[in-house]
Amino acid sequence: MRNEAAGAAVFDEPSISLAPTPRDKWLACRMAMEEYGHHLKFNKLANELGLEDVHDRPPLSVFDYQVESWTGYVMTKAIVDLAEVVLMEDLCECSYVPLRDLCRSLMPEERFHVGFGTARAKRLAADPGTREEVRSSAHRLIAMTLPFFGRSDSRNNETFRKWGIKRLTNDEARAEFVRRTRALLCDDLGLDYPEVATRWPVTTS
């Protein structure tokens, strides 16, 4: 749930002033509103379960990415929100019905965010003036998003799978993210893909 609030604050809100048209500003406002809404709904469920306040924890490293241009923002939607979709798809089959139902209800908005990013990324990649920025932003965001899925040896993930909260290991979810972002960059945008590992932390031994 902290991911939605962090993403809205770090990615969506700054993008409003960067948006090139009134419609883009409206869409950025809409996505910020929806992400904050997701946070509130997940937070409500967490409070009902008596879970600790996650705001005391530092944000994930991907939220260190600074949105400095409209192109940079578009790529956060195409890539970081795609990671959210991969994780949420798994939770849509969760054994805990309230969480499963919540994720299913939020999925259309998350897919809209990714669709927005993908459509805008195609336009920007087709423009020689912004193509290289699309590439560099994508490469950096992919690398920064890989830890988002958690450690390869996560005991929490083992417990979640034992109880049916999750189906995928962290590495399986990370590999699916790599597969989809590779298709985006190579097939849809005609760009190269960075060298990445599907295990985290990466080991050299």
Short mmCIF file of C-alpha atoms in Angstrom, two decimals:
data_model
loop_
_atom_site.label_atom_id
_atom_site.label_comp_id
_atom_site.label_asym_id
_atom_site.label_seq_id
_atom_site.Cartn_x
_atom_site.Cartn_y
_atom_site.Cartn_z
CA MET A 1 0.00 0.00 0.00
CA ARG A 2 2.94 2.36 0.55
CA ASN A 3 3.87 1.85 -3.11
CA GLU A 4 0.72 3.58 -4.31
CA ALA A 5 1.18 6.60 -2.05
CA ALA A 6 4.89 6.86 -2.88
CA GLY A 7 4.26 6.58 -6.60
CA ALA A 8 1.57 9.24 -6.53
CA ALA A 9 3.77 11.64 -4.57
CA VAL A 10 7.05 11.02 -6.42
CA PHE A 11 5.86 10.30 -9.96
CA ASP A 12 2.31 11.49 -10.58
CA GLU A 13 2.10 14.82 -8.75
CA PRO A 14 5.30 16.31 -10.26
CA SER A 15 4.18 15.24 -13.73
CA ILE A 16 1.15 17.51 -13.72
CA SER A 17 3.28 20.61 -14.26
CA LEU A 18 5.34 18.77 -16.90
CA ALA A 19 2.37 17.62 -18.98
CA PRO A 20 2.39 19.25 -22.44
CA THR A 21 -1.38 19.59 -22.95
CA PRO A 22 -4.47 20.20 -20.81
CA ARG A 23 -5.64 16.65 -21.51
CA ASP A 24 -2.31 15.21 -20.37
CA LYS A 25 -2.51 17.31 -17.19
CA TRP A 26 -6.00 15.97 -16.58
CA LEU A 27 -4.83 12.40 -17.10
CA ALA A 28 -1.88 12.90 -14.75
CA CYS A 29 -4.27 14.30 -12.13
CA ARG A 30 -6.58 11.33 -12.64
CA MET A 31 -3.77 8.81 -12.19
CA ALA A 32 -2.50 10.59 -9.08
CA MET A 33 -6.01 10.52 -7.63
CA GLU A 34 -6.40 6.83 -8.44
CA GLU A 35 -3.04 5.90 -6.90
CA TYR A 36 -3.87 7.76 -3.69
CA GLY A 37 -7.24 6.01 -3.75
CA HIS A 38 -5.52 2.63 -4.01
CA HIS A 39 -3.37 3.55 -1.03
CA LEU A 40 -6.40 4.46 1.07
CA LYS A 41 -8.19 1.22 0.19
CA PHE A 42 -5.18 -0.98 0.95
CA ASN A 43 -4.58 0.99 4.14
CA LYS A 44 -8.17 0.42 5.25
CA LEU A 45 -7.78 -3.33 4.77
CA ALA A 46 -4.45 -3.31 6.61
CA ASN A 47 -5.99 -1.42 9.53
CA GLU A 48 -8.80 -3.96 9.73
CA LEU A 49 -6.14 -6.67 10.03
CA GLY A 50 -4.22 -4.75 12.69
CA LEU A 51 -1.06 -4.54 10.60
CA GLU A 52 1.78 -2.18 11.46
CA ASP A 53 2.05 1.23 9.84
CA VAL A 54 4.34 0.77 6.84
CA HIS A 55 4.96 4.52 6.58
CA ASP A 56 7.68 4.10 9.18
CA ARG A 57 9.69 2.08 6.65
CA PRO A 58 11.87 3.70 3.97
CA PRO A 59 10.36 3.73 0.46
CA LEU A 60 11.50 1.22 -2.13
CA SER A 61 14.55 2.18 -4.19
CA VAL A 62 12.58 2.64 -7.42
CA PHE A 63 11.01 5.73 -5.87
CA ASP A 64 14.42 7.39 -5.86
CA TYR A 65 13.87 7.96 -9.58
CA GLN A 66 13.46 11.67 -10.23
CA VAL A 67 10.80 12.64 -12.77
CA GLU A 68 12.35 15.60 -14.57
CA SER A 69 10.48 15.48 -17.89
CA TRP A 70 7.21 14.33 -19.39
CA THR A 71 9.05 11.51 -21.16
CA GLY A 72 10.50 10.34 -17.86
CA TYR A 73 7.03 10.29 -16.34
CA VAL A 74 5.53 8.39 -19.26
CA MET A 75 8.14 5.68 -18.82
CA THR A 76 7.31 5.28 -15.12
CA LYS A 77 3.76 4.46 -16.15
CA ALA A 78 4.89 2.04 -18.86
CA ILE A 79 7.44 0.24 -16.67
CA VAL A 80 6.94 0.76 -12.93
CA ASP A 81 3.18 0.42 -13.14
CA LEU A 82 3.68 -2.73 -15.20
CA ALA A 83 5.55 -4.18 -12.22
CA GLU A 84 2.52 -3.31 -10.08
CA VAL A 85 0.27 -5.11 -12.54
CA VAL A 86 2.43 -8.26 -12.47
CA LEU A 87 2.27 -8.36 -8.67
CA MET A 88 -1.41 -7.49 -8.50
CA GLU A 89 -2.33 -10.16 -11.04
CA ASP A 90 -0.89 -12.72 -8.64
CA LEU A 91 -2.92 -11.28 -5.76
CA CYS A 92 -6.08 -11.45 -7.89
CA GLU A 93 -5.95 -15.21 -7.23
CA CYS A 94 -5.19 -14.75 -3.52
CA SER A 95 -6.72 -17.16 -1.00
CA TYR A 96 -7.65 -14.24 1.29
CA VAL A 97 -10.91 -13.10 -0.27
CA PRO A 98 -10.95 -9.43 0.88
CA LEU A 99 -7.48 -8.86 -0.61
CA ARG A 100 -8.37 -10.78 -3.75
CA ASP A 101 -11.55 -8.77 -4.27
CA LEU A 102 -9.77 -5.47 -3.65
CA CYS A 103 -7.04 -6.26 -6.17
CA ARG A 104 -9.57 -7.33 -8.77
CA SER A 105 -11.48 -4.08 -8.30
CA LEU A 106 -8.33 -1.97 -8.72
CA MET A 107 -6.87 -3.86 -11.68
CA PRO A 108 -8.74 -1.91 -14.41
CA GLU A 109 -7.21 1.35 -13.18
CA GLU A 110 -3.72 -0.15 -12.99
CA ARG A 111 -4.08 -1.50 -16.52
CA PHE A 112 -5.22 1.94 -17.67
CA HIS A 113 -2.06 3.49 -16.22
CA VAL A 114 0.13 0.99 -18.07
CA GLY A 115 -1.85 1.45 -21.27
CA PHE A 116 -1.41 5.21 -21.02
CA GLY A 117 2.34 4.82 -20.55
CA THR A 118 2.67 2.33 -23.40
CA ALA A 119 0.70 4.44 -25.87
CA ARG A 120 2.61 7.61 -25.03
CA ALA A 121 5.94 5.74 -25.09
CA LYS A 122 5.26 4.58 -28.64
CA ARG A 123 4.68 8.16 -29.76
CA LEU A 124 7.79 9.43 -28.01
CA ALA A 125 9.98 6.60 -29.30
CA ALA A 126 8.87 7.40 -32.84
CA ASP A 127 10.09 10.99 -32.43
CA PRO A 128 13.84 11.37 -33.05
CA GLY A 129 13.89 14.23 -30.56
CA THR A 130 12.75 12.07 -27.63
CA ARG A 131 13.72 8.54 -28.71
CA GLU A 132 17.02 8.44 -26.82
CA GLU A 133 15.39 9.77 -23.65
CA VAL A 134 12.79 6.99 -23.89
CA ARG A 135 15.61 4.46 -24.15
CA SER A 136 17.72 5.85 -21.31
CA SER A 137 14.71 6.27 -19.02
CA ALA A 138 13.52 2.75 -19.76
CA HIS A 139 16.93 1.20 -19.10
CA ARG A 140 17.31 3.03 -15.81
CA LEU A 141 13.78 2.29 -14.63
CA ILE A 142 14.01 -1.41 -15.46
CA ALA A 143 17.20 -1.72 -13.42
CA MET A 144 15.67 0.22 -10.52
CA THR A 145 12.45 -1.82 -10.58
CA LEU A 146 14.00 -5.30 -10.41
CA PRO A 147 14.47 -5.19 -6.59
CA PHE A 148 10.78 -4.20 -6.32
CA PHE A 149 9.84 -7.90 -6.47
CA GLY A 150 11.82 -8.85 -3.39
CA ARG A 151 14.73 -11.10 -2.56
CA SER A 152 15.22 -14.40 -4.35
CA ASP A 153 15.53 -16.20 -1.00
CA SER A 154 12.58 -14.45 0.66
CA ARG A 155 11.09 -16.39 3.57
CA ASN A 156 8.07 -14.11 3.48
CA ASN A 157 7.37 -15.22 -0.07
CA GLU A 158 7.62 -18.86 0.99
CA THR A 159 5.03 -18.23 3.70
CA PHE A 160 2.74 -16.32 1.34
CA ARG A 161 2.82 -19.20 -1.16
CA LYS A 162 2.24 -21.75 1.59
CA TRP A 163 -1.01 -20.03 2.54
CA GLY A 164 -2.07 -19.21 -1.00
CA ILE A 165 -1.60 -15.46 -0.69
CA LYS A 166 0.79 -15.59 -3.64
CA ARG A 167 1.38 -18.18 -6.34
CA LEU A 168 4.65 -16.91 -7.83
CA THR A 169 8.09 -16.82 -6.31
CA ASN A 170 9.75 -13.41 -6.36
CA ASP A 171 12.04 -14.59 -9.15
CA GLU A 172 9.10 -15.85 -11.21
CA ALA A 173 7.34 -12.50 -10.89
CA ARG A 174 10.57 -10.68 -11.74
CA ALA A 175 11.06 -12.89 -14.81
CA GLU A 176 7.53 -12.11 -15.98
CA PHE A 177 8.26 -8.40 -15.61
CA VAL A 178 11.43 -8.83 -17.67
CA ARG A 179 9.50 -10.74 -20.34
CA ARG A 180 6.85 -8.03 -20.65
CA THR A 181 9.23 -5.08 -20.58
CA ARG A 182 11.46 -6.80 -23.14
CA ALA A 183 8.43 -7.12 -25.43
CA LEU A 184 7.65 -3.44 -24.86
CA LEU A 185 11.14 -2.19 -25.64
CA CYS A 186 12.17 -4.58 -28.39
CA ASP A 187 8.88 -5.33 -30.15
CA ASP A 188 6.78 -2.21 -29.57
CA LEU A 189 9.40 0.53 -29.37
CA GLY A 190 12.21 -0.95 -31.48
CA LEU A 191 14.80 -0.38 -28.76
CA ASP A 192 17.45 -2.58 -27.19
CA TYR A 193 17.03 -4.17 -23.78
CA PRO A 194 19.48 -3.78 -20.89
CA GLU A 195 21.35 -6.75 -19.47
CA VAL A 196 19.52 -7.81 -16.33
CA ALA A 197 19.38 -10.72 -13.89
CA THR A 198 16.17 -12.28 -12.62
CA ARG A 199 17.70 -12.98 -9.21
CA TRP A 200 18.12 -10.35 -6.53
CA PRO A 201 20.43 -9.51 -4.94
CA VAL A 202 22.63 -10.39 -7.90
CA THR A 203 25.45 -12.78 -6.99
CA THR A 204 28.65 -13.24 -8.96
CA SER A 205 29.61 -16.64 -7.57
#
